């Protein structure tokens, strides 16, 4: 490791104890940024990177709620307000039993760069709870969401901090939280994004992250005069991001052959066409069932407790969770001929896996660039709420598509190496940093 990065990371580790995911996210950024900062001493003297790595505010609270048996349950609630240099804090809420401070700080840190890359005026934040919506009734989820918002509503606002969804938080949860905010604050404002279309949501918001990751991959393919036509695509996850990534790949002529959940993955060599995708959406969004049921229904292979990275493919879209591709998975993907990775999920590849992609000159789009389409359309939802009007599906999709092309161009601008290879990690980190750093310089020691 570069000794300057090592020295910087020693401070981060000393200040942030056992927060391994947070260390991982900061180190990845520091490796790109520290050489850049050395060349631009104004950022060094103002300690911009040191400041960005410290949240502006961390809110931690108790979330008590009553289950269907009348018993009191207690969860932890969090909101990390990471950086507001270029706009109100913006970032999703995650409800999953693995949620802790380290995971939310890594996500909030990544969000600062991602939001800057979108070109829209949004700061970075993230939040959530260790609550597990799986196996809970709709009423239990509602009571939890209401209790969560009862406290959170003191800290957020449409000009202050605007949360959205993430793992375990979809349209149902956003609706319950929006209802509670409105009830307590007596104001109908765009304080959350990902809202239902009937009450201020934006068309294309549900599709945005998945579509965006595919648009980004399409731009990467174009740099090699290639396209999605006839490409075999391995996708992980089967939630919001994975579903719409599958839809867009299929529309562009590719064939999606895998999807997964936390229990295992399915391999369907015939491809997950639109009829099969409709089944998955019903299974996952309404019945809330397991991916194994797909294999039973369509007669394909199901691999219990495995991830899909051993399957031969041309393009990979990891869309489940952090650290789901390790070094061996990365080697298997490369050996099987995969040459494009576009991350729908946040930090799905470990540090070692990323090194494998780089050594092999794979077109590797890190999450903060590739999955920025979700927050970009959240930004467009905020604009529509501010204007009190709704854009058409086509209009929002076109804006999303353009934003993904612009993010790709930014990555190319800051990440193109002397041999022509585009280092998207470096490009996204520097491209996201510059705007935030300039705003922080202009605002003084804040
Ligand atoms: P969902 O909750 O809709 O889906 C998550 C999917 O990932 C499910 O299939 C889930 O399986 C699987 N999964 C979750 N945790 C694990 C785990 N520990 N191991 C294996 N599989 C797991 O979430 P989203 O689709 O919204 O989010 C997916 C990823 O995309 C996350 O990394 C998120 O941060 C990122 N992202 C999402 C955005 C959005 O707009 N929604 C925006 C940008 C990034 P199971 O059902 O078994 O839990």
Coordinates of C-alpha atoms and ligand atoms in Angstrom, one line a residue:
X1 CA 0.0 0.0 0.0
X2 CA 1.1 3.6 -0.7
X3 CA 2.7 4.8 2.6
X4 CA 0.6 8.0 2.4
X5 CA -2.6 5.9 2.2
X6 CA -1.4 3.7 5.0
X7 CA -0.8 6.7 7.2
X8 CA -4.2 8.2 6.4
X9 CA -5.9 4.8 7.0
X10 CA -4.2 4.5 10.4
X11 CA -6.0 7.6 11.5
X12 CA -9.3 6.4 10.2
X13 CA -8.9 3.0 11.9
X14 CA -7.9 4.7 15.2
X15 CA -10.9 6.9 15.1
X16 CA -13.5 4.4 13.9
X17 CA -12.7 1.2 15.8
X18 CA -14.0 -2.0 14.3
X19 CA -16.0 -0.4 11.5
X20 CA -14.5 -2.7 8.8
X21 CA -16.9 -1.9 5.9
X22 CA -16.3 1.8 6.6
X23 CA -12.6 1.3 6.5
X24 CA -12.9 -0.6 3.2
X25 CA -14.9 2.1 1.5
X26 CA -12.6 4.9 2.7
X27 CA -9.5 3.1 1.7
X28 CA -10.8 2.5 -1.8
X29 CA -11.4 6.2 -2.2
X30 CA -8.2 7.2 -0.5
X31 CA -6.1 5.1 -2.9
X32 CA -7.4 7.2 -5.8
X33 CA -7.6 10.5 -4.1
X34 CA -4.4 10.8 -2.1
X35 CA -2.1 11.0 -5.2
X36 CA -4.6 13.5 -6.7
X37 CA -4.7 15.6 -3.5
X38 CA -0.9 15.7 -3.5
X39 CA -1.0 17.3 -6.9
X40 CA -3.7 19.8 -5.7
X41 CA -2.3 21.0 -2.3
X42 CA -5.3 23.3 -1.7
X43 CA -7.3 20.2 -0.8
X44 CA -4.6 18.9 1.4
X45 CA -4.1 22.1 3.4
X46 CA -7.9 22.3 4.0
X47 CA -8.0 18.7 5.1
X48 CA -10.9 18.0 2.8
X49 CA -10.6 14.2 2.7
X50 CA -10.2 14.0 6.5
X51 CA -13.4 16.1 6.8
X52 CA -15.3 14.1 4.3
X53 CA -14.5 10.9 6.2
X54 CA -16.1 12.3 9.4
X55 CA -20.0 12.5 9.4
X56 CA -21.4 15.9 10.0
X57 CA -23.9 14.3 12.3
X58 CA -24.9 10.7 13.5
X59 CA -28.3 10.2 14.9
X60 CA -29.0 7.0 16.8
X61 CA -32.4 6.2 18.4
X62 CA -34.6 3.6 19.9
X63 CA -37.5 2.2 17.8
X64 CA -40.1 0.4 20.1
X65 CA -43.1 -1.2 18.4
X66 CA -45.8 -3.8 19.1
X67 CA -45.8 -7.1 17.2
X68 CA -49.0 -8.9 16.3
X69 CA -48.9 -10.8 19.6
X70 CA -49.0 -7.6 21.5
X71 CA -45.4 -7.9 22.6
X72 CA -43.0 -4.9 22.6
X73 CA -40.1 -5.2 20.2
X74 CA -37.1 -2.9 20.3
X75 CA -34.9 -2.0 17.3
X76 CA -32.1 0.5 16.7
X77 CA -32.7 3.4 14.3
X78 CA -29.9 5.4 12.6
X79 CA -29.4 8.3 10.3
X80 CA -26.0 9.3 9.2
X81 CA -25.9 12.9 7.9
X82 CA -22.5 12.7 6.1
X83 CA -22.0 15.8 4.0
X84 CA -24.2 18.7 3.0
X85 CA -21.7 20.8 1.0
X86 CA -23.6 20.6 -2.2
X87 CA -27.2 20.1 -1.1
X88 CA -29.5 18.5 1.5
X89 CA -28.5 15.1 2.8
X90 CA -29.8 12.4 0.5
X91 CA -29.6 8.6 0.7
X92 CA -31.6 5.6 1.4
X93 CA -32.9 3.8 4.5
X94 CA -32.0 0.1 4.9
X95 CA -34.0 -2.3 7.0
X96 CA -32.0 -5.5 7.5
X97 CA -30.7 -7.4 10.5
X98 CA -27.1 -6.8 9.6
X99 CA -27.5 -3.0 9.7
X100 CA -24.9 -1.4 12.0
X101 CA -23.0 1.9 12.2
X102 CA -20.1 0.6 10.1
X103 CA -22.4 -0.5 7.2
X104 CA -24.4 2.8 7.3
X105 CA -21.2 4.9 7.5
X106 CA -19.7 3.1 4.4
X107 CA -23.0 3.6 2.5
X108 CA -23.2 7.3 3.6
X109 CA -19.6 7.9 2.6
X110 CA -20.1 6.4 -0.8
X111 CA -23.3 8.4 -1.2
X112 CA -21.4 11.7 -1.0
X113 CA -19.4 10.9 -4.1
X114 CA -22.3 9.2 -5.9
X115 CA -24.6 12.1 -5.5
X116 CA -22.0 14.6 -6.6
X117 CA -21.4 12.5 -9.8
X118 CA -25.1 12.8 -10.7
X119 CA -24.6 16.5 -11.3
X120 CA -27.7 17.2 -9.1
X121 CA -27.5 19.3 -5.9
X122 CA -27.6 16.6 -3.3
X123 CA -25.4 16.0 -0.2
X124 CA -24.9 12.5 1.2
X125 CA -26.6 10.5 3.9
X126 CA -27.8 7.0 4.8
X127 CA -29.9 5.5 7.5
X128 CA -32.0 2.5 8.6
X129 CA -32.5 -0.1 11.2
X130 CA -31.6 -3.6 12.2
X131 CA -35.4 -4.4 11.8
X132 CA -36.0 -7.4 9.5
X133 CA -39.2 -7.0 7.4
X134 CA -38.9 -10.6 6.3
X135 CA -41.7 -12.7 7.9
X136 CA -43.5 -9.7 9.4
X137 CA -47.1 -9.0 8.7
X138 CA -48.1 -5.7 6.9
X139 CA -49.4 -4.4 10.1
X140 CA -46.2 -5.1 12.0
X141 CA -44.2 -3.4 9.2
X142 CA -46.6 -0.4 9.4
X143 CA -46.3 -0.1 13.2
X144 CA -42.5 -0.3 12.9
X145 CA -42.3 2.3 10.2
X146 CA -44.6 4.6 12.2
X147 CA -42.4 4.3 15.3
X148 CA -39.2 4.8 13.2
X149 CA -40.6 8.0 11.6
X150 CA -41.9 9.3 14.9
X151 CA -38.3 9.9 15.9
X152 CA -36.7 10.4 12.5
X153 CA -39.1 13.2 11.6
X154 CA -37.4 15.6 14.0
X155 CA -34.2 15.3 12.0
X156 CA -35.2 15.3 8.4
X157 CA -37.0 17.8 6.1
X158 CA -37.4 18.5 2.4
X159 CA -34.6 21.2 2.6
X160 CA -32.6 19.3 5.2
X161 CA -32.4 15.6 4.7
X162 CA -34.5 13.5 2.2
X163 CA -34.3 9.7 2.7
X164 CA -35.3 7.1 0.2
X165 CA -35.4 3.2 0.0
X166 CA -32.7 0.6 0.0
X167 CA -32.6 -3.0 1.0
X168 CA -35.8 -3.9 2.8
X169 CA -37.4 -0.5 2.2
X170 CA -39.6 -0.4 -0.9
X171 CA -42.8 1.3 -1.8
X172 CA -44.8 -0.2 1.1
X173 CA -42.3 1.1 3.7
X174 CA -41.9 4.5 2.1
X175 CA -45.7 4.9 2.1
X176 CA -46.1 4.1 5.8
X177 CA -43.2 6.4 6.7
X178 CA -44.6 9.3 4.5
X179 CA -48.0 8.9 6.1
X180 CA -46.6 9.2 9.6
X181 CA -44.4 12.2 8.7
X182 CA -47.4 14.0 7.3
X183 CA -49.5 13.2 10.3
X184 CA -47.0 14.5 12.8
X185 CA -45.7 17.5 10.9
X186 CA -49.0 18.4 9.2
X187 CA -47.2 19.2 5.9
X188 CA -47.3 17.5 2.5
X189 CA -43.8 17.9 1.2
X190 CA -41.3 15.8 -0.7
X191 CA -39.4 14.7 2.5
X192 CA -39.0 11.1 1.1
X193 CA -38.4 9.9 -2.4
X194 CA -39.5 6.6 -3.9
X195 CA -43.1 7.6 -3.0
X196 CA -46.2 6.1 -4.7
X197 CA -47.1 7.8 -8.0
X198 CA -50.5 8.9 -6.5
X199 CA -48.8 11.0 -3.8
X200 CA -45.8 12.7 -5.3
X201 CA -43.6 9.9 -6.6
X202 CA -41.8 10.0 -9.9
X203 CA -42.3 7.7 -12.8
X204 CA -39.2 5.5 -13.4
X205 CA -38.0 5.8 -9.8
X206 CA -38.6 2.1 -9.1
X207 CA -36.8 1.2 -12.4
X208 CA -34.0 3.8 -12.0
X209 CA -31.2 2.0 -10.3
X210 CA -31.5 -1.2 -12.4
X211 CA -31.9 0.7 -15.6
X212 CA -29.1 3.0 -14.7
X213 CA -26.7 0.2 -14.0
X214 CA -27.5 -1.3 -17.4
X215 CA -27.2 2.1 -19.2
X216 CA -23.8 2.5 -17.5
X217 CA -22.7 -1.0 -18.7
X218 CA -23.9 -0.1 -22.2
X219 CA -21.6 3.0 -22.2
X220 CA -18.7 0.8 -21.1
X221 CA -19.5 -1.7 -23.8
X222 CA -19.5 1.1 -26.4
X223 CA -15.9 2.0 -25.5
X224 CA -15.1 -1.4 -27.1
X225 CA -17.5 -1.0 -29.9
X226 CA -19.8 -3.6 -28.4
X227 CA -23.4 -3.8 -27.1
X228 CA -25.7 -6.0 -25.0
X229 CA -26.9 -7.8 -28.1
X230 CA -26.7 -11.6 -27.4
X231 CA -24.6 -11.1 -24.3
X232 CA -25.0 -13.7 -21.5
X233 CA -25.6 -11.7 -18.2
X234 CA -25.3 -13.0 -14.7
X235 CA -27.2 -10.9 -12.1
X236 CA -27.4 -11.4 -8.3
X237 CA -30.2 -10.4 -6.1
X238 CA -33.9 -10.5 -7.1
X239 CA -35.1 -7.3 -5.4
X240 CA -35.8 -3.9 -6.8
X241 CA -32.4 -3.3 -8.5
X242 CA -32.0 -6.9 -9.9
X243 CA -35.6 -6.9 -11.3
X244 CA -35.3 -3.8 -13.4
X245 CA -31.7 -4.6 -14.5
X246 CA -33.1 -7.8 -15.8
X247 CA -35.9 -6.0 -17.6
X248 CA -33.5 -3.5 -19.3
X249 CA -30.9 -6.1 -20.3
X250 CA -33.6 -8.2 -22.0
X251 CA -34.9 -5.1 -23.8
X252 CA -31.4 -4.4 -25.1
X253 CA -31.1 -7.9 -26.5
X254 CA -29.1 -9.6 -23.7
X255 CA -29.9 -12.8 -21.9
X256 CA -30.1 -12.8 -18.1
X257 CA -29.4 -16.3 -16.9
X258 CA -29.1 -16.0 -13.1
X259 CA -30.8 -14.3 -10.1
X260 CA -30.4 -14.9 -6.4
X261 CA -31.5 -14.2 -2.9
X262 CA -29.9 -14.7 0.5
X263 CA -30.7 -18.5 0.3
X264 CA -29.2 -19.3 -3.1
X265 CA -29.3 -18.7 -6.9
X266 CA -31.1 -20.0 -9.9
X267 CA -29.5 -20.7 -13.3
X268 CA -31.8 -20.5 -16.3
X269 CA -29.7 -21.0 -19.5
X270 CA -32.8 -20.2 -21.6
X271 CA -32.9 -16.7 -20.2
X272 CA -35.3 -14.9 -17.8
X273 CA -37.7 -13.4 -20.3
X274 CA -40.4 -10.8 -19.5
X275 CA -43.0 -13.5 -18.7
X276 CA -40.6 -15.1 -16.2
X277 CA -39.7 -11.7 -14.8
X278 CA -43.4 -11.0 -14.2
X279 CA -43.5 -14.2 -12.1
X280 CA -40.4 -13.0 -10.1
X281 CA -41.9 -9.6 -9.4
X282 CA -45.1 -11.2 -8.1
X283 CA -43.1 -13.8 -6.1
X284 CA -40.7 -11.2 -4.5
X285 CA -42.8 -8.0 -4.2
X286 CA -46.2 -9.5 -3.4
X287 CA -45.9 -13.1 -2.2
X288 CA -42.5 -12.3 -0.6
X289 CA -41.4 -15.8 -1.4
X290 CA -38.0 -17.4 -2.1
X291 CA -36.1 -17.6 -5.4
X292 CA -36.0 -21.4 -5.2
X293 CA -39.7 -21.3 -6.2
X294 CA -38.6 -20.0 -9.6
X295 CA -36.6 -23.2 -10.2
X296 CA -39.5 -25.4 -9.2
X297 CA -41.8 -23.5 -11.5
X298 CA -39.6 -23.3 -14.6
X299 CA -37.6 -26.4 -14.1
X300 CA -34.1 -25.0 -13.9
X301 CA -31.2 -25.5 -11.5
X302 CA -31.2 -24.0 -8.0
X303 CA -27.9 -23.8 -6.0
X304 CA -28.5 -23.5 -2.3
X305 CA -26.3 -21.1 -0.3
X306 CA -24.3 -20.2 -3.4
X307 CA -23.7 -17.1 -5.5
X308 CA -23.9 -17.0 -9.3
X309 CA -20.2 -16.2 -10.0
X310 CA -19.2 -19.7 -11.3
X311 CA -21.6 -19.4 -14.2
X312 CA -20.2 -18.5 -17.7
X313 CA -21.2 -15.0 -18.7
X314 CA -20.1 -12.0 -20.7
X315 CA -21.4 -9.3 -18.3
X316 CA -22.0 -9.3 -14.5
X317 CA -24.4 -7.1 -12.7
X318 CA -24.1 -7.7 -8.9
X319 CA -27.4 -6.3 -7.5
X320 CA -27.7 -7.9 -4.0
X321 CA -25.4 -6.6 -1.3
X322 CA -21.9 -5.6 -0.1
X323 CA -18.9 -8.0 -0.4
X324 CA -20.8 -10.6 -2.4
X325 CA -17.9 -11.1 -4.9
X326 CA -14.6 -12.1 -3.3
X327 CA -11.2 -12.7 -4.9
X328 CA -11.9 -16.3 -6.0
X329 CA -15.3 -15.3 -7.4
X330 CA -13.6 -12.5 -9.4
X331 CA -11.0 -15.0 -10.7
X332 CA -13.7 -17.4 -11.7
X333 CA -15.6 -14.6 -13.5
X334 CA -12.5 -13.5 -15.4
X335 CA -11.6 -17.2 -16.3
X336 CA -15.1 -17.7 -17.6
X337 CA -14.8 -14.8 -20.0
X338 CA -16.7 -12.1 -18.2
X339 CA -15.3 -8.7 -19.3
X340 CA -17.8 -6.1 -18.0
X341 CA -19.0 -5.6 -14.4
X342 CA -21.5 -2.9 -13.5
X343 CA -22.4 -2.7 -9.9
X344 CA -26.1 -2.3 -9.1
X345 CA -25.4 -3.0 -5.5
X346 CA -23.1 -0.9 -3.2
X347 CA -19.6 -2.2 -2.8
X348 CA -20.5 -5.8 -3.9
X349 CA -16.8 -6.5 -4.7
X350 CA -14.2 -6.9 -2.1
X351 CA -10.9 -4.9 -2.3
X352 CA -9.1 -8.1 -3.5
X353 CA -11.8 -8.8 -6.2
X354 CA -11.4 -5.2 -7.5
X355 CA -7.7 -5.8 -7.8
X356 CA -8.4 -8.9 -9.9
X357 CA -10.6 -6.9 -12.3
X358 CA -8.0 -4.2 -12.6
X359 CA -5.1 -6.6 -13.3
X360 CA -7.2 -8.1 -16.0
X361 CA -8.3 -4.8 -17.6
X362 CA -11.9 -5.7 -17.1
X363 CA -14.4 -2.9 -17.7
X364 CA -15.3 -2.4 -14.0
X365 CA -18.0 0.2 -13.0
X366 CA -18.0 0.7 -9.3
X367 CA -21.3 1.2 -7.5
X368 CA -20.9 4.8 -6.8
X369 CA -21.0 5.5 -10.6
X370 CA -22.9 2.5 -11.9
X371 CA -25.9 2.6 -9.5
X372 CA -26.2 6.4 -9.2
X373 CA -29.3 6.2 -11.4
X374 CA -31.5 5.5 -8.4
X375 CA -30.5 8.6 -6.5
X376 CA -30.5 10.6 -9.7
X377 CA -34.2 9.9 -10.3
X378 CA -34.8 10.6 -6.6
X379 CA -33.2 14.0 -7.3
X380 CA -35.6 14.4 -10.2
X381 CA -38.5 13.4 -7.9
X382 CA -37.4 16.3 -5.5
X383 CA -37.4 18.7 -8.5
X384 CA -40.9 17.6 -9.6
X385 CA -42.2 17.9 -6.0
X386 CA -40.7 21.4 -5.8
X387 CA -42.4 22.4 -9.0
X388 CA -45.6 20.5 -8.1
X389 CA -45.8 18.8 -11.4
X390 CA -45.0 15.3 -12.9
X391 CA -42.9 14.6 -15.8
X392 CA -43.8 11.7 -18.2
X393 CA -42.2 8.3 -18.1
X394 CA -40.3 9.0 -21.3
X395 CA -39.0 12.4 -20.0
X396 CA -37.7 10.9 -16.8
X397 CA -36.1 8.0 -18.5
X398 CA -34.4 10.3 -21.0
X399 CA -33.0 12.4 -18.2
X400 CA -31.8 9.2 -16.4
X401 CA -30.2 7.9 -19.5
X402 CA -28.4 11.3 -20.1
X403 CA -27.2 11.4 -16.5
X404 CA -25.7 7.9 -16.8
X405 CA -23.9 8.9 -20.0
X406 CA -22.6 12.1 -18.2
X407 CA -21.4 10.0 -15.3
X408 CA -19.6 7.7 -17.7
X409 CA -18.0 10.7 -19.4
X410 CA -16.8 12.1 -16.0
X411 CA -15.3 8.7 -15.2
X412 CA -13.5 8.7 -18.5
X413 CA -12.3 12.3 -18.0
X414 CA -10.7 11.6 -14.7
X415 CA -9.9 7.9 -15.1
X416 CA -8.4 7.4 -18.6
X417 CA -4.9 6.1 -18.3
X418 CA -2.0 6.6 -20.7
X419 CA -2.6 3.2 -22.5
X420 CA -6.3 4.2 -23.1
X421 CA -7.7 1.9 -20.3
X422 CA -10.5 3.6 -18.3
X423 CA -10.0 3.2 -14.6
X424 CA -13.5 3.8 -13.5
X425 CA -12.7 3.6 -9.8
X426 CA -10.2 6.4 -10.1
X427 CA -12.5 8.3 -12.4
X428 CA -15.6 8.1 -10.1
X429 CA -13.6 8.9 -7.0
X430 CA -11.9 12.0 -8.4
X431 CA -14.9 13.1 -10.4
X432 CA -17.2 12.8 -7.4
X433 CA -14.7 14.5 -5.1
X434 CA -13.9 17.7 -7.0
X435 CA -17.3 19.3 -6.8
X436 CA -17.7 18.5 -3.1
X437 CA -14.2 19.7 -2.3
X438 CA -14.7 23.0 -4.1
X439 CA -17.9 23.6 -2.3
X440 CA -16.3 22.9 1.0
X441 CA -13.4 25.2 0.3
X442 CA -15.8 28.0 -0.6
X443 CA -17.8 27.4 2.6
X444 CA -14.8 27.7 4.9
X445 CA -14.0 25.4 7.9
X446 CA -17.4 23.7 8.1
Ligands
LIG1 P1 -34.1 -5.3 -2.1 O1 -34.4 -5.4 -0.6 O2 -35.2 -5.0 -3.0 O3 -33.4 -6.6 -2.6 C1 -32.2 -7.1 -2.1 C2 -31.9 -8.4 -2.7 O4 -30.6 -8.8 -2.3 C3 -32.8 -9.5 -2.3 O5 -32.8 -10.4 -3.4 C4 -32.1 -10.1 -1.1 O6 -32.4 -11.4 -0.8 C5 -30.6 -10.0 -1.5 N1 -29.8 -9.9 -0.4 C6 -29.9 -8.9 0.6 N2 -28.9 -9.2 1.6 C7 -28.3 -10.2 1.2 C8 -27.2 -11.0 1.7 N3 -26.6 -10.6 2.9 N4 -26.7 -12.0 1.0 C9 -27.3 -12.4 -0.2 N5 -28.3 -11.7 -0.8 C10 -28.8 -10.7 -0.1 O7 -32.9 -4.2 -2.2 P2 -32.5 -3.3 -3.5 O8 -32.7 -4.1 -4.7 O9 -33.1 -2.0 -3.4 O10 -30.9 -3.2 -3.2 C11 -29.9 -4.0 -3.6 C12 -28.6 -3.4 -3.6 O11 -28.6 -2.2 -4.5 C13 -28.1 -2.9 -2.3 O12 -26.7 -3.0 -2.2 C14 -28.5 -1.4 -2.3 O13 -27.7 -0.7 -1.4 C15 -28.2 -1.1 -3.7 N6 -28.8 0.1 -4.2 C16 -30.2 0.3 -4.2 C17 -30.7 1.4 -4.7 C18 -32.2 1.5 -4.8 O14 -32.7 2.5 -5.5 N7 -33.0 0.6 -4.3 C19 -29.9 2.5 -5.1 C20 -28.5 2.3 -5.2 C21 -28.0 1.1 -4.7 P3 -33.4 -11.8 0.4 O15 -34.8 -11.5 -0.2 O16 -33.2 -13.2 0.7 O17 -33.0 -10.9 1.5

